Amino acid sequence: MPLRQLLLAVGEPLVEVLAAPTGLDVQVDNVSIIDPEDEMEAYTGDLVLLIGARGAAARHLVRTAARQGATAVAVKAGSSGSRSAAEETALLRAAAGEAGVALLGVRPDVRWDQLQSLCRSVVDDARLRIDADLGESPGDLFSLAQTIAALTGGLVSIEDASSRVLAYSSGDEVDELRRLSVLGRQGPPQYLALLREWGVFTRLRSGDEVVHIDEHPDLGIRRRLAVGIRAGDQPLGAIWVQESGAPFAEGAEEALLGAARMTALHLLRHRTEVTAGLRLREDLLAALLEGRIEAAALADSVEVSAARPALVAAFTLAPGQRGWSEERNRSGLELQRRRMIDLISVHTAAYRKSSLVTAVGTRVYVLLPDMPAPRTGRGRRGGAEHPDSGEASVLALARKTVESARTLIGAAVQGAVGSLVESPDQVADSRREADRVLDAMGRDLALDVATIGDVRSRVLVSETLAHLRRTPGLRDPRVERLIRHDADGGAELVHSLLAYLEAFGDVRAAAERLHIHPNTLRYRVRRAEAVSGIDLSEPDQRLFAHLQLLMEHERRG
């Protein structure tokens, strides 16, 4: 079976993909478990579970297993000596990439014997289906429709809850209703209206009974049996059996009831597999954005060129709105977030078919691969870095998305666009830049959409102030003295000194901004120096006082 299918069955929270240099559609034929003391054998097509060796210490075993033909190797993360777990994992990934073998990381608390048993059972089930030589897969609804036709003696079609034809059996002597349904892959409206008028759909939804539909030659309808497909109280669809040249088989109704239950399992399993497949792709995309895997792991899921530029855009609900929702309506927050994800997905899919969207925590990330190459001769326009046409178009997309969120779903959303990188393997850098912009927006940057090039200096200042907040030892006690003086006496020295510093010592400009006389500002600046002991003629003291006063201003504001 493909490694992808094995991951769908096992996957999180037991294992995660660390490297997939040849993609996830490589075939797994067996599961082997070895430790460093074992003599290496041939492992052609095997998933090899490496026990007794963690982290980078397992690198030589990964290479050896690859040389012996292993399809994939699973190992537990670990740290040793001065290297962190992340560094150890990076070394393992590099070894797997060089060896051309998929690498799976196993959670530390997972027992090897349980993982081996689970993986073997999944692979053995796949082997049994192949060895049984049953022709079509048991999960094939067309094969199931043919089986139901043989049991009932009629012509079968399986439809979903919206009357879309999912599968049908072969056979002659079809009536007009069946012919139009199969050709259009959906029940024709005029016939659906008649069935609704006759109460057929109401009876199909109301219970586990076989519904009889009489023959209506004038309407092109032969005699039929129908049964609803249900999962508990939820209707999933219906099975329709048209009478052909001979009467229905004896026991047709009983067979049809059993078929409905079997079909419900097929439809539910199909839903689960589709959901699991989407979840796996989103998990892989999140790992790529975090720099934990290479783009090759997504190569057989999405058409992404390894040699074309890419970038990442990030979106989140604005901080004030998040706070209101978390305090008063958590379910409302989740609904709003889900609608935001759907809206972002629609906009980005319209912009670029190959776009990928995933949610990580409270943020939604968009990977835009296969972007146009950047223009040569990047420069500055108006003092700001100007983006190339690709980045500019994504910035326009982000603005459109944020505006749509405001008007269509009533959500205040902020967006950030990371820089263009040379290949999908570098998108973690673009994602980090987008995160830095969103972080700054959440702290003190009052913007809806921006790129790092637009606001790089403001982001750097914001990050510096955030570091000062987290590190009390970096604060100048003289500035703290001035802040306490203002707080105790109700003075305006802090505000006045900050305006003076932001005006680069231009007293008249600062005084105009504060709506006071220049002499008043000069007095306040001299008074601030006297109270605090700061010498504003000293560049280092002036610089650090400015930063610390900015931090205090943001705390108050």
XYZ file of C-alpha atoms in Angstrom:
557
model
C 0.000 0.000 0.000
C 1.177 3.599 -0.494
C 2.858 5.177 2.525
C 0.211 7.903 2.295
C -2.569 5.373 3.003
C -0.657 3.956 5.941
C -0.279 7.462 7.390
C -4.015 8.070 6.967
C -4.688 4.966 9.061
C -1.977 5.586 11.680
C -0.851 9.217 11.465
C -1.244 11.734 14.244
C -0.852 11.496 17.164
C 1.486 8.480 16.793
C 3.836 9.538 13.999
C 4.628 12.575 11.876
C 6.420 12.953 8.561
C 9.942 14.339 8.999
C 11.203 13.768 5.453
C 9.781 12.379 2.223
C 12.401 12.965 -0.486
C 10.494 10.852 -3.037
C 6.971 11.733 -1.910
C 4.341 9.768 -0.013
C 3.151 7.471 -2.794
C 6.070 5.058 -2.296
C 4.871 1.499 -1.627
C 5.043 -0.206 1.782
C 4.975 -4.025 1.540
C 5.801 -5.005 5.112
C 6.700 -3.710 8.577
C 9.979 -4.660 10.257
C 11.343 -3.808 13.687
C 15.095 -3.773 14.418
C 17.528 -2.506 17.048
C 21.216 -1.529 16.758
C 22.352 -5.029 17.790
C 20.476 -6.763 14.956
C 22.245 -7.832 11.818
C 20.846 -5.819 8.949
C 18.885 -7.895 6.446
C 17.124 -7.052 3.216
C 14.229 -4.678 3.861
C 12.996 -4.121 0.317
C 9.708 -2.213 0.440
C 9.564 -2.283 4.267
C 8.654 0.308 6.840
C 11.504 -0.190 9.313
C 10.942 0.709 12.972
C 14.269 1.585 14.624
C 14.253 0.835 18.356
C 17.088 1.442 20.793
C 18.526 4.417 18.894
C 17.171 7.952 19.175
C 17.830 11.193 17.396
C 21.060 11.686 15.473
C 22.455 8.457 16.936
C 20.155 6.606 14.532
C 21.590 8.250 11.410
C 23.778 5.321 10.393
C 20.844 2.935 10.863
C 18.665 5.117 8.639
C 21.323 5.045 5.911
C 21.828 1.297 6.270
C 18.098 0.568 6.137
C 17.863 2.676 2.982
C 20.717 0.744 1.369
C 18.882 -2.474 2.235
C 15.836 -1.290 0.299
C 13.604 0.173 3.037
C 10.792 2.417 1.832
C 10.503 4.328 5.109
C 12.170 4.422 8.516
C 10.523 5.369 11.813
C 12.598 6.641 14.738
C 11.969 8.452 18.016
C 13.327 11.954 18.482
C 15.897 12.670 21.156
C 18.722 14.933 22.261
C 22.242 14.176 23.334
C 25.221 16.199 24.533
C 25.031 19.851 23.580
C 22.596 19.354 20.680
C 18.906 20.125 21.114
C 16.113 17.835 19.951
C 15.518 20.162 16.984
C 19.171 19.945 15.946
C 19.121 16.149 16.278
C 15.997 15.963 14.135
C 17.597 18.199 11.492
C 20.576 15.823 11.278
C 18.243 12.844 10.920
C 16.272 14.589 8.183
C 19.465 15.383 6.308
C 20.548 11.734 6.491
C 17.163 10.535 5.215
C 17.207 13.072 2.401
C 20.659 11.986 1.264
C 19.624 8.327 1.441
C 16.366 8.938 -0.417
C 14.191 7.256 2.223
C 11.057 8.568 3.956
C 11.554 9.366 7.640
C 8.785 9.210 10.257
C 9.109 10.652 13.757
C 7.490 8.557 16.489
C 6.085 10.235 19.595
C 8.218 9.503 22.693
C 5.367 7.905 24.644
C 4.330 5.489 21.860
C 5.187 1.834 22.525
C 7.048 0.182 19.661
C 5.144 -3.092 19.912
C 1.804 -1.279 19.668
C 2.949 0.754 16.677
C 4.300 -2.352 14.939
C 1.050 -4.238 15.546
C -1.068 -1.367 14.230
C 1.057 -0.800 11.110
C 1.205 -4.517 10.312
C -2.552 -4.904 10.626
C -3.114 -2.009 8.196
C -0.633 -3.423 5.660
C -1.973 -6.969 6.065
C -5.531 -5.778 5.416
C -4.370 -4.153 2.194
C -2.525 -7.336 1.185
C -5.612 -9.467 1.839
C -7.688 -7.270 -0.435
C -5.124 -7.619 -3.212
C -4.566 -11.375 -2.732
C -8.304 -12.030 -2.754
C -8.274 -11.023 -6.460
C -11.791 -9.629 -6.206
C -11.391 -7.384 -9.212
C -12.676 -4.033 -8.059
C -11.958 -2.787 -4.566
C -14.543 -3.652 -1.890
C -14.785 0.082 -1.300
C -15.936 0.642 -4.902
C -19.612 1.710 -4.908
C -19.996 0.537 -8.521
C -19.023 -2.968 -7.473
C -21.490 -2.753 -4.582
C -24.253 -1.572 -6.952
C -23.609 -4.582 -9.180
C -23.849 -6.904 -6.160
C -27.157 -5.355 -5.065
C -28.460 -5.757 -8.625
C -27.635 -9.481 -8.532
C -29.410 -9.901 -5.172
C -32.558 -7.969 -6.121
C -32.833 -8.854 -9.801
C -33.168 -5.201 -10.829
C -31.186 -2.233 -12.081
C -29.555 -0.369 -9.190
C -28.487 3.220 -8.685
C -27.029 4.689 -5.488
C -27.656 8.376 -4.843
C -26.604 10.824 -2.138
C -28.936 13.011 -0.098
C -29.038 15.581 -2.930
C -30.130 12.947 -5.482
C -26.710 12.911 -7.174
C -25.923 9.538 -8.726
C -22.849 8.060 -7.022
C -22.863 4.617 -8.690
C -25.086 2.334 -10.771
C -25.226 -1.227 -12.048
C -25.112 -2.317 -15.683
C -28.125 -3.698 -17.534
C -30.614 -3.157 -20.341
C -34.290 -2.149 -20.478
C -33.826 1.104 -18.599
C -36.775 3.466 -18.263
C -36.703 7.197 -18.935
C -36.128 8.127 -15.288
C -33.057 5.893 -15.011
C -31.703 6.950 -18.414
C -31.875 10.659 -17.569
C -30.483 10.088 -14.044
C -27.451 8.140 -15.272
C -26.743 10.502 -18.157
C -27.058 13.612 -15.981
C -25.521 11.952 -12.890
C -28.469 13.401 -10.977
C -32.203 12.817 -10.715
C -33.994 14.950 -13.336
C -35.942 17.809 -11.682
C -39.308 16.960 -13.220
C -39.154 13.381 -11.907
C -37.837 14.440 -8.504
C -40.825 16.770 -8.197
C -43.191 13.844 -8.887
C -41.495 11.581 -6.350
C -41.678 14.380 -3.803
C -45.353 14.916 -4.574
C -46.017 11.193 -4.087
C -44.374 11.326 -0.645
C -41.520 8.984 -1.598
C -38.734 11.122 -0.135
C -40.638 11.669 3.116
C -41.008 7.901 3.569
C -37.331 7.297 2.687
C -36.228 9.739 5.371
C -38.701 8.642 8.023
C -37.601 5.082 8.713
C -36.003 1.799 7.652
C -38.600 0.625 5.182
C -38.553 -0.394 1.551
C -40.704 2.011 -0.467
C -42.638 0.707 -3.480
C -43.146 2.969 -6.507
C -45.774 1.760 -8.954
C -45.301 1.649 -12.678
C -46.348 4.735 -14.678
C -45.904 3.891 -18.373
C -47.210 7.293 -19.464
C -44.403 8.966 -17.506
C -41.658 6.555 -18.509
C -41.397 5.098 -15.011
C -41.216 1.361 -14.389
C -41.889 -0.271 -11.061
C -39.281 0.488 -8.421
C -38.080 -0.365 -4.946
C -36.223 2.239 -2.897
C -34.657 2.373 0.538
C -33.073 5.227 2.445
C -29.397 5.156 3.435
C -29.019 6.444 6.975
C -26.451 6.893 9.714
C -28.498 7.119 12.871
C -30.935 9.960 12.262
C -28.855 11.473 9.452
C -29.991 10.704 5.875
C -27.059 9.930 3.564
C -28.944 9.062 0.382
C -31.001 6.267 -1.171
C -30.744 3.053 -3.201
C -33.136 2.753 -6.155
C -33.888 -0.549 -7.897
C -35.719 -0.451 -11.220
C -37.544 -3.567 -12.391
C -36.196 -4.740 -15.754
C -37.470 -7.566 -17.945
C -38.177 -9.987 -15.058
C -39.842 -9.542 -11.650
C -37.725 -8.709 -8.620
C -35.917 -11.658 -7.024
C -37.416 -13.399 -4.038
C -36.121 -11.732 -0.875
C -35.296 -8.520 -2.758
C -36.672 -6.307 0.007
C -34.643 -8.018 2.728
C -31.517 -7.813 0.574
C -32.174 -4.126 -0.042
C -32.403 -3.366 3.688
C -29.063 -5.074 4.272
C -27.576 -3.266 1.279
C -28.642 0.092 2.752
C -26.738 -0.601 5.955
C -23.659 -1.732 4.016
C -23.812 1.313 1.728
C -24.033 3.615 4.763
C -20.716 2.209 5.987
C -19.159 2.781 2.545
C -20.355 6.380 2.410
C -19.201 7.112 5.952
C -15.814 5.527 5.262
C -15.478 7.585 2.098
C -16.229 10.755 4.068
C -13.670 9.757 6.699
C -10.990 8.993 4.103
C -11.555 12.299 2.338
C -11.414 14.172 5.654
C -8.307 12.249 6.719
C -6.676 12.942 3.359
C -7.301 16.676 3.680
C -6.054 16.604 7.272
C -2.861 14.820 6.231
C -2.215 17.392 3.511
C -2.821 20.239 5.957
C -0.497 18.589 8.512
C 2.216 18.268 5.848
C 1.723 21.892 4.807
C 2.004 23.038 8.444
C 5.223 21.017 8.793
C 6.589 22.641 5.615
C 5.736 26.134 6.888
C 7.491 25.335 10.171
C 10.584 24.030 8.352
C 10.163 20.449 9.612
C 9.923 18.769 6.181
C 10.979 19.460 2.615
C 8.602 20.402 -0.182
C 9.133 16.944 -1.734
C 6.704 15.513 0.835
C 3.919 17.485 -0.875
C 5.112 16.882 -4.434
C 2.772 13.966 -5.153
C -0.207 15.747 -3.570
C 0.133 19.143 -5.215
C 1.741 20.290 -8.454
C 4.474 22.485 -7.026
C 7.668 23.253 -8.881
C 10.765 22.929 -6.687
C 12.570 25.513 -8.824
C 9.935 28.283 -8.780
C 9.645 31.088 -6.188
C 6.951 30.963 -3.501
C 5.667 33.073 -0.647
C 3.394 32.839 2.384
C 0.564 35.109 3.469
C -0.888 34.926 6.980
C -4.226 36.067 8.394
C -5.714 36.322 11.869
C -8.668 37.875 13.632
C -7.799 41.344 14.947
C -6.755 41.354 18.655
C -9.683 43.376 19.997
C -12.188 41.107 18.307
C -10.406 37.968 19.541
C -10.541 39.230 23.119
C -14.262 40.024 22.920
C -15.072 36.608 21.456
C -12.958 34.634 23.912
C -14.576 36.304 26.905
C -18.176 36.246 25.742
C -18.658 33.689 23.017
C -16.103 30.957 22.376
C -18.389 29.092 19.985
C -18.913 32.344 18.103
C -15.151 32.741 17.796
C -14.780 29.268 16.297
C -17.619 29.888 13.839
C -16.086 33.214 12.841
C -12.682 31.546 12.419
C -14.185 28.786 10.260
C -15.902 31.341 8.047
C -12.635 33.275 7.800
C -10.828 30.106 6.634
C -13.494 29.409 4.016
C -13.396 32.983 2.727
C -9.591 32.988 2.517
C -9.649 29.626 0.707
C -12.111 30.888 -1.891
C -10.175 34.087 -2.594
C -6.786 32.378 -2.849
C -8.107 29.525 -5.014
C -9.499 32.109 -7.428
C -6.132 33.905 -7.457
C -3.992 30.792 -7.960
C -5.272 27.244 -8.423
C -2.187 25.728 -6.786
C -2.586 27.734 -3.559
C -2.665 25.793 -0.274
C -4.415 26.896 2.916
C -4.010 25.583 6.450
C -4.829 26.803 9.953
C -2.181 26.663 12.687
C -3.437 27.834 16.052
C -5.332 31.097 15.629
C -3.719 31.941 12.290
C -4.497 30.910 8.729
C -1.578 30.493 6.325
C -1.655 30.554 2.545
C 1.205 29.047 0.554
C 1.386 30.475 -2.947
C 3.823 28.390 -5.008
C 4.972 28.858 -8.599
C 5.141 32.641 -8.283
C 6.738 34.779 -11.011
C 10.470 35.278 -10.578
C 11.342 38.606 -8.897
C 12.384 41.525 -11.038
C 16.050 42.383 -11.182
C 17.307 45.652 -9.764
C 15.160 45.816 -6.658
C 15.471 49.229 -5.136
C 13.735 51.711 -2.898
C 10.865 53.980 -3.688
C 9.948 56.696 -1.231
C 12.260 55.190 1.375
C 10.429 51.821 1.435
C 11.373 48.567 -0.230
C 9.133 48.182 -3.273
C 7.833 44.674 -3.929
C 8.061 42.950 -7.290
C 4.868 42.384 -9.282
C 4.240 38.963 -7.665
C 4.405 40.300 -4.121
C 2.333 43.332 -5.104
C -0.434 41.126 -6.514
C -0.500 39.012 -3.331
C -0.657 42.201 -1.255
C -3.662 43.270 -3.315
C -5.200 39.829 -2.753
C -4.673 40.175 1.013
C -6.349 43.599 1.045
C -9.289 42.237 -0.938
C -9.606 39.299 1.449
C -9.517 41.489 4.552
C -12.102 43.854 3.075
C -14.363 40.914 2.147
C -14.097 39.562 5.682
C -15.215 42.929 7.034
C -18.186 43.311 4.687
C -19.328 39.696 4.206
C -18.803 38.036 7.591
C -18.415 41.067 9.845
C -14.946 40.027 11.011
C -11.991 42.343 11.620
C -9.106 40.426 10.013
C -5.444 41.387 9.674
C -3.176 40.063 6.919
C 0.584 39.958 6.388
C 2.582 38.931 3.324
C 6.023 37.372 3.666
C 8.817 37.968 1.196
C 9.225 35.958 -1.986
C 11.653 33.041 -1.534
C 13.489 31.139 -4.250
C 11.827 27.748 -3.741
C 9.119 26.020 -1.658
C 11.834 24.555 0.588
C 12.439 28.082 1.934
C 8.820 29.004 2.695
C 9.462 28.726 6.448
C 11.449 31.987 6.101
C 8.535 33.694 4.339
C 6.127 32.410 6.990
C 8.353 33.746 9.811
C 8.335 37.203 8.210
C 4.534 37.184 7.908
C 4.310 36.105 11.558
C 6.580 38.944 12.642
C 4.299 41.473 10.939
C 1.177 39.951 12.544
C 2.910 39.900 15.939
C 3.712 43.599 15.603
C 0.115 44.307 14.522
C -1.101 42.537 17.641
C 1.147 44.639 19.877
C 1.289 48.140 18.519
C 1.009 48.297 14.711
C -2.388 49.699 13.714
C -2.620 48.278 10.169
C -4.902 45.823 8.398
C -2.455 44.534 5.767
C 1.296 44.926 5.348
C 4.471 43.298 4.086
C 7.719 43.153 6.014
C 9.147 45.574 3.433
C 6.428 48.105 4.227
C 7.009 48.143 7.975
C 10.398 46.564 8.606
C 11.667 49.388 10.856
C 8.446 49.502 12.857
C 8.501 45.715 13.242
C 12.104 45.845 14.477
C 11.222 48.523 17.032
C 8.153 46.556 18.118
C 10.243 43.399 18.591
C 12.856 45.352 20.532
C 10.201 46.773 22.844
C 8.702 43.305 23.319
C 12.144 42.068 24.375
C 12.460 44.952 26.845
C 9.090 44.073 28.350
C 10.218 40.488 28.893
C 13.614 41.497 30.331
C 13.341 43.860 33.335
C 17.124 43.798 33.812
C 17.579 45.806 30.610
C 15.669 48.833 31.919
C 17.419 52.045 32.991
C 16.431 52.921 36.602
C 16.743 56.629 35.782
C 13.875 56.342 33.281
C 11.890 54.351 35.861
C 12.455 57.244 38.306
C 11.013 59.724 35.802
C 7.983 57.489 35.176
C 7.281 57.193 38.925
C 7.628 60.976 39.322
C 4.947 61.541 36.701
C 2.683 58.887 38.200
C 2.974 60.311 41.712
C 2.641 63.986 40.866
C 0.460 63.923 37.760
C 3.147 65.686 35.703
C 3.518 65.505 31.904
C 7.304 65.092 31.764
C 7.259 61.586 30.167
C 4.849 62.568 27.407
C 6.703 65.826 26.717
C 10.152 64.210 26.666
C 8.954 61.467 24.291
C 7.533 64.057 21.883
C 10.831 65.973 22.060
C 12.867 62.830 21.262
C 10.543 61.786 18.430
C 10.960 65.259 16.906
C 14.734 64.707 17.007
C 15.172 67.644 19.392
C 13.143 70.105 17.272
C 11.483 72.068 20.100
C 9.089 74.028 17.916
C 7.796 70.923 16.050
C 7.359 68.967 19.281
C 5.650 71.891 21.056
C 3.227 72.318 18.148
C 2.361 68.620 18.325
C 1.726 68.953 22.100
C -0.173 72.255 21.692
C 2.073 74.059 24.193
C 4.515 76.998 24.003
C 8.118 76.090 23.028
C 9.429 77.597 26.265
C 7.080 75.317 28.234
C 8.542 72.315 26.457
C 12.122 73.495 27.083
C 11.328 73.781 30.798
C 9.794 70.279 30.888
C 12.796 68.727 29.113
C 15.233 70.381 31.593
C 13.000 69.254 34.479
C 12.953 65.662 33.119
C 16.751 65.620 33.033
C 16.945 66.943 36.588
C 14.391 64.474 38.020
C 15.807 61.408 36.281
C 19.510 62.184 36.090
C 19.593 61.379 32.357
C 22.039 63.391 30.235
C 20.285 63.879 26.887
C 23.502 65.145 25.318
C 24.852 61.573 25.667
C 23.707 59.544 22.552
C 23.500 56.150 24.313
C 21.438 57.520 27.197
C 19.186 59.387 24.784
C 18.629 56.288 22.624
C 17.798 53.993 25.515
C 15.577 56.591 27.202
C 13.645 56.906 23.941
C 13.075 53.115 23.733
C 12.017 52.804 27.352
C 9.663 55.765 27.112
C 8.102 54.228 23.982
C 7.493 51.028 25.946
C 5.820 52.996 28.749
C 3.722 54.980 26.274
C 2.423 51.747 24.673
C 1.708 50.264 28.099
C -0.436 53.263 28.975
C -2.085 53.488 25.554
